[in-house]
């Protein structure tokens, strides 16, 4: 145990890892002390597993900064339920990992400590906002990662980095200790090198939690699933997802995956989710509105850093938030405040809420015909750093195939589907609400089939 933890510490301190800029906080002695304690404890389901925790999930051993100057050095007085359950299962929190500030971004370029680099091509982004833990898992520095998924922020970086990213059903994993971005959309998810590891971590952290009012009283999936035959599975392919300016290479890779599933006997049929094109604008209206409310607490009085002399309250608020928040967070707060303001709430927020309901209805109707929906995870492989910073709409478009899942509260998982020009791409499997266990069962079979077919070359 101690030898494995020492090896993990060496990897975290290696120059290649430092070059990623994926770690926000790490202490060798904390990691080794945890390993020593495990040597005298009964074995658990995750004993010795090293995990990178995204820096918007509260921990006691390390600061929780959310990648923001406004929370620089902040230490939470409590620990997230997901982290406590990880430790109880025997896992080791190896480090805190970089992210887009407060989870607002798709590239991990909006962090106060600078961007995280892609583990294969440092000139590209690892995706976001969970790009830090995704890069560390993909590089083999840690064995798993905890991220947050508000509009695809676990699945999108997983696809970019060539690993597995799982977003549980809303309410199936406690949000207690996850710093809120958009409360009705946020979900703690898992980044892992395989479906099996992702499932084991989800089994350990899932289940009801009295500290979280949105937690649902349902058991988590078991650590070990059931074998299923693809011939028993009905898969739906939404035509709208193939019409959203897909990169030709991504299209070929996902079409190849569908071909493999058909060859294994799966019943694959076209379906329609007609409100899909409205998912991205609805998501950004709703998430920005909730962000403007949730981030009001970071004002220099209750949390984090304080700017100004404290004598002029309005000036203190203005300077604390103006200097503490980065440009993307300020953009979303302003947008959210606008769409909730008098005279505009009905025009924007209420219409977005109506679209959300229609998107959920689309999925409910389709799930009467099929068991799972299969889509590309991202419309392209990882893009170059800086390429979309000046164009928020282009940046937001990288999430357009994943954000509908959050609006409907569904479970989804991204699995590596091969490479395009040397860069990983992913295929996304979407399930019915709380069909997380069945999703992992099918994802395992799909992962094995793709590996046998050589789709990871």
Short mmCIF file of C-alpha atoms in Angstrom, two decimals:
data_model
loop_
_atom_site.label_atom_id
_atom_site.label_comp_id
_atom_site.label_asym_id
_atom_site.label_seq_id
_atom_site.Cartn_x
_atom_site.Cartn_y
_atom_site.Cartn_z
CA UNK A 1 0.00 0.00 0.00
CA UNK A 2 2.71 2.44 1.01
CA UNK A 3 4.77 1.53 -2.02
CA UNK A 4 1.83 2.24 -4.34
CA UNK A 5 1.17 5.58 -2.64
CA UNK A 6 4.85 6.48 -2.92
CA UNK A 7 4.75 5.66 -6.64
CA UNK A 8 1.68 7.88 -7.02
CA UNK A 9 3.46 10.70 -5.19
CA UNK A 10 6.46 10.31 -7.50
CA UNK A 11 4.16 10.54 -10.51
CA UNK A 12 2.51 13.67 -9.15
CA UNK A 13 5.92 15.29 -8.67
CA UNK A 14 7.28 14.24 -12.07
CA UNK A 15 8.13 17.01 -14.57
CA UNK A 16 5.64 15.62 -17.11
CA UNK A 17 2.84 15.96 -14.57
CA UNK A 18 3.92 19.44 -13.55
CA UNK A 19 3.85 20.46 -17.21
CA UNK A 20 0.15 19.58 -17.40
CA UNK A 21 -0.72 22.26 -14.82
CA UNK A 22 -3.52 19.97 -13.67
CA UNK A 23 -2.89 20.01 -9.88
CA UNK A 24 -4.05 22.84 -7.63
CA UNK A 25 -3.05 21.33 -4.27
CA UNK A 26 -0.97 18.32 -3.23
CA UNK A 27 1.04 17.23 -0.22
CA UNK A 28 3.23 14.13 -0.30
CA UNK A 29 3.03 13.62 3.46
CA UNK A 30 -0.78 13.72 3.47
CA UNK A 31 -0.89 11.07 0.75
CA UNK A 32 1.64 8.78 2.48
CA UNK A 33 -0.01 9.25 5.88
CA UNK A 34 -3.31 8.11 4.36
CA UNK A 35 -1.62 5.03 2.94
CA UNK A 36 -0.05 4.16 6.29
CA UNK A 37 -3.45 4.40 7.97
CA UNK A 38 -4.94 2.02 5.40
CA UNK A 39 -2.32 -0.61 6.19
CA UNK A 40 -3.90 -1.02 9.63
CA UNK A 41 -7.53 -0.76 8.50
CA UNK A 42 -9.89 -3.45 7.16
CA UNK A 43 -9.80 -3.57 3.34
CA UNK A 44 -12.51 -1.66 1.52
CA UNK A 45 -13.90 -1.81 -2.02
CA UNK A 46 -11.51 0.95 -3.18
CA UNK A 47 -8.54 0.32 -0.89
CA UNK A 48 -5.46 2.10 -2.19
CA UNK A 49 -7.18 3.66 -5.23
CA UNK A 50 -5.66 7.11 -5.86
CA UNK A 51 -8.19 9.78 -6.79
CA UNK A 52 -7.82 13.36 -8.01
CA UNK A 53 -10.67 15.53 -6.73
CA UNK A 54 -11.80 18.53 -8.75
CA UNK A 55 -11.16 21.73 -6.83
CA UNK A 56 -14.82 22.68 -6.47
CA UNK A 57 -15.49 19.64 -4.25
CA UNK A 58 -14.81 20.36 -0.58
CA UNK A 59 -12.01 18.56 1.23
CA UNK A 60 -10.57 18.96 4.72
CA UNK A 61 -6.94 18.20 3.87
CA UNK A 62 -6.61 20.69 1.01
CA UNK A 63 -7.94 24.15 0.12
CA UNK A 64 -11.03 24.41 -2.07
CA UNK A 65 -10.49 27.33 -4.44
CA UNK A 66 -12.79 26.54 -7.39
CA UNK A 67 -9.95 27.80 -9.59
CA UNK A 68 -10.82 31.35 -8.54
CA UNK A 69 -8.97 34.26 -6.96
CA UNK A 70 -12.04 35.00 -4.88
CA UNK A 71 -11.50 31.73 -2.94
CA UNK A 72 -7.70 31.75 -2.94
CA UNK A 73 -6.50 29.76 0.08
CA UNK A 74 -10.02 28.99 1.30
CA UNK A 75 -10.32 25.86 3.47
CA UNK A 76 -13.72 24.30 3.94
CA UNK A 77 -14.76 23.42 7.52
CA UNK A 78 -16.49 20.29 6.21
CA UNK A 79 -15.94 17.59 3.62
CA UNK A 80 -18.11 16.63 0.65
CA UNK A 81 -20.15 13.47 1.18
CA UNK A 82 -18.63 11.95 -1.97
CA UNK A 83 -15.12 12.51 -0.58
CA UNK A 84 -16.03 11.05 2.83
CA UNK A 85 -17.46 7.97 1.14
CA UNK A 86 -14.36 7.60 -1.03
CA UNK A 87 -12.20 7.58 2.08
CA UNK A 88 -14.53 5.18 3.86
CA UNK A 89 -14.14 2.80 0.91
CA UNK A 90 -10.36 2.97 1.26
CA UNK A 91 -9.50 5.38 -1.54
CA UNK A 92 -6.75 7.97 -1.21
CA UNK A 93 -7.36 11.60 -2.17
CA UNK A 94 -4.09 12.18 -4.02
CA UNK A 95 -4.59 15.85 -4.92
CA UNK A 96 -7.02 18.59 -5.87
CA UNK A 97 -7.28 19.19 -9.60
CA UNK A 98 -7.61 22.20 -11.87
CA UNK A 99 -10.84 23.37 -13.47
CA UNK A 100 -12.46 26.25 -15.27
CA UNK A 101 -13.30 28.79 -12.58
CA UNK A 102 -16.36 27.63 -10.62
CA UNK A 103 -16.89 24.97 -13.30
CA UNK A 104 -17.77 27.56 -15.94
CA UNK A 105 -15.99 26.60 -19.11
CA UNK A 106 -15.33 23.89 -21.65
CA UNK A 107 -11.54 23.90 -21.91
CA UNK A 108 -9.95 24.45 -18.44
CA UNK A 109 -8.54 27.71 -19.78
CA UNK A 110 -10.54 29.88 -17.36
CA UNK A 111 -8.63 28.90 -14.22
CA UNK A 112 -6.95 31.50 -12.03
CA UNK A 113 -3.77 29.35 -12.02
CA UNK A 114 -3.68 29.05 -15.81
CA UNK A 115 -4.81 26.47 -18.31
CA UNK A 116 -4.37 22.72 -18.06
CA UNK A 117 -2.68 21.09 -21.06
CA UNK A 118 -3.92 18.12 -23.01
CA UNK A 119 -2.11 14.90 -21.98
CA UNK A 120 -1.29 13.97 -25.59
CA UNK A 121 -0.87 17.34 -27.32
CA UNK A 122 0.08 20.21 -24.97
CA UNK A 123 -1.01 22.74 -27.59
CA UNK A 124 -4.61 21.58 -27.18
CA UNK A 125 -7.13 21.75 -24.37
CA UNK A 126 -8.17 18.76 -22.24
CA UNK A 127 -11.79 19.89 -22.24
CA UNK A 128 -13.62 21.26 -19.26
CA UNK A 129 -14.53 22.14 -16.80
CA UNK A 130 -13.13 18.91 -15.28
CA UNK A 131 -10.00 19.07 -17.43
CA UNK A 132 -7.60 18.76 -14.47
CA UNK A 133 -8.76 15.36 -13.17
CA UNK A 134 -9.34 14.13 -16.73
CA UNK A 135 -5.76 14.92 -17.75
CA UNK A 136 -4.35 13.26 -14.63
CA UNK A 137 -6.36 10.07 -15.18
CA UNK A 138 -5.49 9.96 -18.89
CA UNK A 139 -1.79 10.41 -18.09
CA UNK A 140 -1.92 7.56 -15.57
CA UNK A 141 -0.92 9.81 -12.67
CA UNK A 142 -3.96 8.76 -10.62
CA UNK A 143 -6.37 5.85 -10.95
CA UNK A 144 -9.62 7.83 -10.95
CA UNK A 145 -11.01 11.32 -10.64
CA UNK A 146 -14.05 13.06 -9.19
CA UNK A 147 -15.45 15.86 -11.32
CA UNK A 148 -18.63 17.86 -11.57
CA UNK A 149 -20.95 17.71 -14.57
CA UNK A 150 -23.33 20.66 -15.00
CA UNK A 151 -23.61 20.58 -18.79
CA UNK A 152 -21.18 17.83 -19.80
CA UNK A 153 -18.14 18.83 -17.76
CA UNK A 154 -17.18 15.22 -16.98
CA UNK A 155 -18.11 13.57 -20.28
CA UNK A 156 -16.64 16.19 -22.62
CA UNK A 157 -13.11 16.18 -21.11
CA UNK A 158 -13.28 12.39 -20.87
CA UNK A 159 -13.89 12.23 -24.63
CA UNK A 160 -11.13 14.75 -25.36
CA UNK A 161 -8.62 12.85 -23.19
CA UNK A 162 -9.56 9.30 -24.21
CA UNK A 163 -10.95 8.00 -20.90
CA UNK A 164 -14.33 7.09 -19.42
CA UNK A 165 -16.53 9.83 -17.96
CA UNK A 166 -19.75 8.94 -16.10
CA UNK A 167 -22.53 11.34 -15.11
CA UNK A 168 -24.97 9.71 -12.65
CA UNK A 169 -28.69 10.36 -12.60
CA UNK A 170 -29.48 13.65 -10.88
CA UNK A 171 -29.96 12.98 -7.18
CA UNK A 172 -28.21 9.60 -7.12
CA UNK A 173 -24.89 11.02 -5.84
CA UNK A 174 -24.94 13.61 -3.07
CA UNK A 175 -24.11 17.19 -4.03
CA UNK A 176 -23.31 18.07 -0.42
CA UNK A 177 -19.88 19.71 -0.48
CA UNK A 178 -19.95 20.46 -4.20
CA UNK A 179 -19.68 24.24 -4.58
CA UNK A 180 -22.85 25.16 -6.45
CA UNK A 181 -22.77 26.51 -9.99
CA UNK A 182 -26.28 25.63 -11.22
CA UNK A 183 -28.00 23.63 -8.50
CA UNK A 184 -30.68 21.98 -10.64
CA UNK A 185 -28.05 20.73 -13.10
CA UNK A 186 -24.88 20.05 -11.05
CA UNK A 187 -23.90 16.43 -10.48
CA UNK A 188 -20.70 14.86 -9.15
CA UNK A 189 -19.37 12.40 -11.72
CA UNK A 190 -16.49 9.98 -12.20
CA UNK A 191 -13.47 9.98 -14.51
CA UNK A 192 -11.69 6.65 -14.92
CA UNK A 193 -9.54 4.60 -17.28
CA UNK A 194 -12.31 2.00 -17.70
CA UNK A 195 -16.02 1.46 -17.19
CA UNK A 196 -15.24 -1.04 -14.43
CA UNK A 197 -13.32 1.50 -12.35
CA UNK A 198 -15.94 4.20 -12.95
CA UNK A 199 -18.65 1.84 -11.74
CA UNK A 200 -16.69 0.88 -8.60
CA UNK A 201 -16.22 4.55 -7.67
CA UNK A 202 -19.87 5.37 -8.37
CA UNK A 203 -20.94 2.42 -6.19
CA UNK A 204 -18.84 3.78 -3.35
CA UNK A 205 -20.00 7.42 -3.47
CA UNK A 206 -23.65 6.96 -4.48
CA UNK A 207 -26.82 6.58 -2.44
CA UNK A 208 -29.08 8.85 -0.41
CA UNK A 209 -27.66 11.55 1.85
CA UNK A 210 -29.66 13.42 4.53
CA UNK A 211 -27.38 16.45 4.02
CA UNK A 212 -28.61 16.91 0.43
CA UNK A 213 -32.26 17.83 -0.17
CA UNK A 214 -31.98 16.77 -3.83
CA UNK A 215 -30.66 13.31 -2.90
CA UNK A 216 -32.97 10.47 -3.95
CA UNK A 217 -33.61 7.44 -1.76
CA UNK A 218 -32.32 4.85 -4.21
CA UNK A 219 -29.37 2.50 -3.81
CA UNK A 220 -26.31 3.10 -5.99
CA UNK A 221 -25.32 0.59 -8.66
CA UNK A 222 -23.41 -2.39 -7.35
CA UNK A 223 -19.66 -2.50 -7.90
CA UNK A 224 -20.01 -5.56 -10.14
CA UNK A 225 -22.68 -5.68 -12.82
CA UNK A 226 -24.53 -8.32 -14.74
CA UNK A 227 -23.52 -9.69 -18.11
CA UNK A 228 -25.80 -8.59 -20.92
CA UNK A 229 -25.94 -9.51 -24.57
CA UNK A 230 -26.19 -6.62 -27.01
CA UNK A 231 -28.84 -8.65 -28.83
CA UNK A 232 -31.09 -7.94 -25.84
CA UNK A 233 -30.57 -4.17 -26.07
CA UNK A 234 -32.48 -1.62 -28.13
CA UNK A 235 -30.35 1.40 -29.02
CA UNK A 236 -31.69 4.67 -30.40
CA UNK A 237 -29.64 6.96 -32.60
CA UNK A 238 -31.11 10.51 -32.56
CA UNK A 239 -30.91 11.95 -36.06
CA UNK A 240 -30.57 15.49 -34.68
CA UNK A 241 -27.19 14.68 -33.15
CA UNK A 242 -25.79 13.81 -36.58
CA UNK A 243 -27.02 17.08 -38.04
CA UNK A 244 -25.10 19.42 -35.72
CA UNK A 245 -21.96 20.05 -37.79
CA UNK A 246 -20.11 16.92 -36.71
CA UNK A 247 -16.44 16.62 -37.56
CA UNK A 248 -16.10 14.03 -40.33
CA UNK A 249 -13.65 11.99 -38.28
CA UNK A 250 -15.95 11.92 -35.27
CA UNK A 251 -18.82 10.84 -37.50
CA UNK A 252 -16.76 7.95 -38.92
CA UNK A 253 -15.60 6.84 -35.46
CA UNK A 254 -19.10 6.79 -33.96
CA UNK A 255 -20.57 5.17 -37.09
CA UNK A 256 -17.92 2.47 -36.70
CA UNK A 257 -19.02 1.97 -33.09
CA UNK A 258 -22.62 1.59 -34.21
CA UNK A 259 -21.50 -0.93 -36.82
CA UNK A 260 -19.75 -2.99 -34.14
CA UNK A 261 -22.88 -2.91 -31.97
CA UNK A 262 -25.02 -4.06 -34.89
CA UNK A 263 -22.56 -6.86 -35.61
CA UNK A 264 -22.91 -7.96 -31.97
CA UNK A 265 -26.68 -8.20 -32.45
CA UNK A 266 -27.86 -4.89 -31.02
CA UNK A 267 -31.11 -3.54 -32.39
CA UNK A 268 -30.10 -0.05 -33.57
CA UNK A 269 -32.81 2.31 -34.81
CA UNK A 270 -33.07 5.99 -35.67
CA UNK A 271 -35.07 8.10 -33.23
CA UNK A 272 -35.91 11.78 -33.01
CA UNK A 273 -35.27 14.25 -30.19
CA UNK A 274 -36.70 17.31 -31.95
CA UNK A 275 -35.88 19.89 -29.29
CA UNK A 276 -32.17 19.01 -29.26
CA UNK A 277 -31.14 22.20 -31.16
CA UNK A 278 -32.64 24.26 -28.33
CA UNK A 279 -30.70 22.47 -25.58
CA UNK A 280 -27.61 24.68 -25.66
CA UNK A 281 -29.37 28.06 -25.43
CA UNK A 282 -31.77 26.72 -22.80
CA UNK A 283 -28.87 25.31 -20.80
CA UNK A 284 -26.91 28.57 -20.83
CA UNK A 285 -29.92 30.66 -19.83
CA UNK A 286 -30.84 28.35 -16.93
CA UNK A 287 -27.30 27.72 -15.72
CA UNK A 288 -26.35 31.40 -15.88
CA UNK A 289 -29.49 32.37 -13.97
CA UNK A 290 -28.72 29.87 -11.22
CA UNK A 291 -25.05 30.90 -11.18
CA UNK A 292 -25.94 34.55 -10.64
CA UNK A 293 -27.88 33.51 -7.55
CA UNK A 294 -25.40 30.92 -6.21
CA UNK A 295 -22.35 33.15 -6.60
CA UNK A 296 -23.95 36.12 -4.81
CA UNK A 297 -22.49 34.73 -1.57
CA UNK A 298 -18.94 35.46 -2.74
CA UNK A 299 -19.00 39.12 -1.80
CA UNK A 300 -16.01 39.62 0.49
CA UNK A 301 -18.10 39.26 3.64
CA UNK A 302 -18.80 35.57 4.06
CA UNK A 303 -16.23 33.65 2.02
CA UNK A 304 -12.77 34.01 0.59
CA UNK A 305 -10.85 37.13 -0.27
CA UNK A 306 -11.91 40.70 0.49
CA UNK A 307 -10.89 43.69 -1.61
CA UNK A 308 -11.16 47.34 -0.61
CA UNK A 309 -10.82 48.94 2.82
CA UNK A 310 -14.14 47.60 4.12
CA UNK A 311 -15.45 51.08 4.92
CA UNK A 312 -17.57 51.46 1.79
CA UNK A 313 -19.76 48.36 1.42
CA UNK A 314 -20.74 48.92 -2.22
CA UNK A 315 -17.11 49.55 -3.17
CA UNK A 316 -16.01 46.42 -1.30
CA UNK A 317 -18.56 44.30 -3.15
CA UNK A 318 -17.55 45.82 -6.48
CA UNK A 319 -13.82 45.39 -5.99
CA UNK A 320 -14.04 41.93 -4.41
CA UNK A 321 -16.19 40.52 -7.18
CA UNK A 322 -14.59 42.51 -9.99
CA UNK A 323 -11.05 41.46 -9.09
CA UNK A 324 -11.88 38.04 -7.66
CA UNK A 325 -13.96 36.67 -10.54
CA UNK A 326 -12.48 35.98 -13.95
CA UNK A 327 -14.02 37.10 -17.25
CA UNK A 328 -16.09 33.96 -17.93
CA UNK A 329 -17.65 33.96 -14.47
CA UNK A 330 -18.44 37.68 -14.74
CA UNK A 331 -19.99 37.07 -18.17
CA UNK A 332 -22.29 34.38 -16.83
CA UNK A 333 -23.27 36.33 -13.72
CA UNK A 334 -24.21 39.32 -15.86
CA UNK A 335 -26.13 37.10 -18.29
CA UNK A 336 -27.93 35.35 -15.44
CA UNK A 337 -28.87 38.58 -13.72
CA UNK A 338 -30.21 39.94 -17.01
CA UNK A 339 -32.42 36.93 -17.82
CA UNK A 340 -33.93 37.08 -14.31
CA UNK A 341 -34.51 40.83 -14.32
CA UNK A 342 -37.92 42.49 -14.47
CA UNK A 343 -39.34 42.47 -17.98
CA UNK A 344 -36.97 39.76 -19.24
CA UNK A 345 -37.63 36.79 -16.96
CA UNK A 346 -40.62 35.64 -19.01
CA UNK A 347 -38.88 36.28 -22.31
CA UNK A 348 -35.77 34.25 -21.46
CA UNK A 349 -35.75 32.24 -18.23
CA UNK A 350 -39.34 30.98 -18.33
CA UNK A 351 -39.05 30.06 -22.00
CA UNK A 352 -35.82 28.18 -21.27
CA UNK A 353 -37.60 26.32 -18.46
CA UNK A 354 -40.36 25.36 -20.91
CA UNK A 355 -37.79 24.10 -23.40
CA UNK A 356 -36.21 22.06 -20.61
CA UNK A 357 -39.52 20.31 -20.01
CA UNK A 358 -39.91 19.57 -23.71
CA UNK A 359 -36.42 18.10 -23.90
CA UNK A 360 -37.26 15.84 -20.95
CA UNK A 361 -40.50 14.84 -22.69
CA UNK A 362 -38.57 14.00 -25.86
CA UNK A 363 -36.37 11.60 -23.90
CA UNK A 364 -39.36 10.04 -22.09
CA UNK A 365 -41.06 9.37 -25.41
CA UNK A 366 -37.92 7.87 -26.99
CA UNK A 367 -37.32 5.64 -23.97
CA UNK A 368 -40.67 4.00 -24.62
CA UNK A 369 -39.14 2.70 -27.86
CA UNK A 370 -35.49 2.04 -26.93
CA UNK A 371 -33.41 1.19 -23.88
CA UNK A 372 -30.53 3.61 -24.47
CA UNK A 373 -29.65 6.51 -26.72
CA UNK A 374 -26.25 6.54 -28.45
CA UNK A 375 -24.60 9.75 -29.66
CA UNK A 376 -21.16 11.25 -30.22
CA UNK A 377 -19.90 12.87 -27.02
CA UNK A 378 -18.35 15.91 -28.70
CA UNK A 379 -18.71 17.38 -32.19
CA UNK A 380 -14.92 17.43 -32.69
CA UNK A 381 -11.69 16.24 -31.08
CA UNK A 382 -9.86 18.55 -28.67
CA UNK A 383 -9.37 22.02 -30.12
CA UNK A 384 -6.27 24.20 -29.84
CA UNK A 385 -5.68 26.32 -26.77
CA UNK A 386 -6.80 29.91 -27.26
CA UNK A 387 -8.78 29.03 -30.37
CA UNK A 388 -12.20 29.78 -28.84
CA UNK A 389 -11.43 32.13 -25.96
CA UNK A 390 -12.54 35.16 -27.93
CA UNK A 391 -15.75 33.52 -29.17
CA UNK A 392 -18.00 32.36 -26.31
CA UNK A 393 -20.60 30.92 -28.70
CA UNK A 394 -17.99 28.71 -30.37
CA UNK A 395 -16.74 27.63 -26.94
CA UNK A 396 -20.25 26.81 -25.73
CA UNK A 397 -20.91 24.78 -28.88
CA UNK A 398 -18.43 22.13 -27.77
CA UNK A 399 -21.02 21.10 -25.13
CA UNK A 400 -24.00 20.94 -27.45
CA UNK A 401 -24.14 17.12 -27.54
CA UNK A 402 -23.93 16.65 -23.77
CA UNK A 403 -25.92 19.42 -22.04
CA UNK A 404 -29.40 18.03 -22.83
CA UNK A 405 -28.66 15.11 -20.49
CA UNK A 406 -28.33 17.51 -17.54
CA UNK A 407 -31.51 19.35 -18.44
CA UNK A 408 -33.37 16.01 -18.29
CA UNK A 409 -31.52 14.67 -15.21
CA UNK A 410 -30.45 11.47 -16.99
CA UNK A 411 -27.45 9.18 -16.49
CA UNK A 412 -24.87 9.16 -19.29
CA UNK A 413 -21.39 7.84 -19.91
CA UNK A 414 -18.70 8.65 -22.46
CA UNK A 415 -16.50 5.78 -23.66
CA UNK A 416 -13.39 6.09 -25.86
CA UNK A 417 -14.35 5.46 -29.49
CA UNK A 418 -10.97 5.61 -31.21
CA UNK A 419 -8.88 8.51 -32.45
CA UNK A 420 -9.13 11.16 -35.14
CA UNK A 421 -5.79 12.51 -36.37
CA UNK A 422 -4.19 11.03 -33.25
CA UNK A 423 -6.68 12.66 -30.86
CA UNK A 424 -9.26 10.70 -28.82
CA UNK A 425 -12.99 10.95 -29.41
CA UNK A 426 -15.87 9.46 -27.44
CA UNK A 427 -19.24 7.80 -27.88
CA UNK A 428 -21.99 8.66 -25.41
CA UNK A 429 -24.52 6.23 -23.94
CA UNK A 430 -27.61 7.85 -22.34
CA UNK A 431 -30.03 5.95 -20.11
CA UNK A 432 -33.40 6.35 -18.46
CA UNK A 433 -33.53 8.11 -15.09
CA UNK A 434 -31.92 5.91 -12.41
CA UNK A 435 -30.99 3.20 -14.91
CA UNK A 436 -27.36 3.78 -13.96
CA UNK A 437 -26.64 0.10 -13.24
CA UNK A 438 -28.01 -1.03 -16.59
CA UNK A 439 -26.05 1.76 -18.27
CA UNK A 440 -22.80 0.45 -16.80
CA UNK A 441 -23.72 -3.12 -17.85
CA UNK A 442 -24.17 -2.10 -21.49
CA UNK A 443 -21.19 0.27 -21.42
CA UNK A 444 -18.95 -2.59 -20.25
CA UNK A 445 -20.04 -4.77 -23.16
CA UNK A 446 -19.58 -1.90 -25.58
CA UNK A 447 -16.12 -1.11 -24.18
CA UNK A 448 -15.06 -4.74 -24.56
CA UNK A 449 -16.43 -4.92 -28.11
CA UNK A 450 -14.60 -1.77 -29.16
CA UNK A 451 -11.36 -3.00 -27.62
CA UNK A 452 -11.61 -6.33 -29.44
CA UNK A 453 -12.29 -4.51 -32.70
CA UNK A 454 -9.18 -2.38 -32.24
CA UNK A 455 -11.03 0.92 -32.03
CA UNK A 456 -8.50 2.31 -29.56
CA UNK A 457 -5.56 2.20 -31.96
#
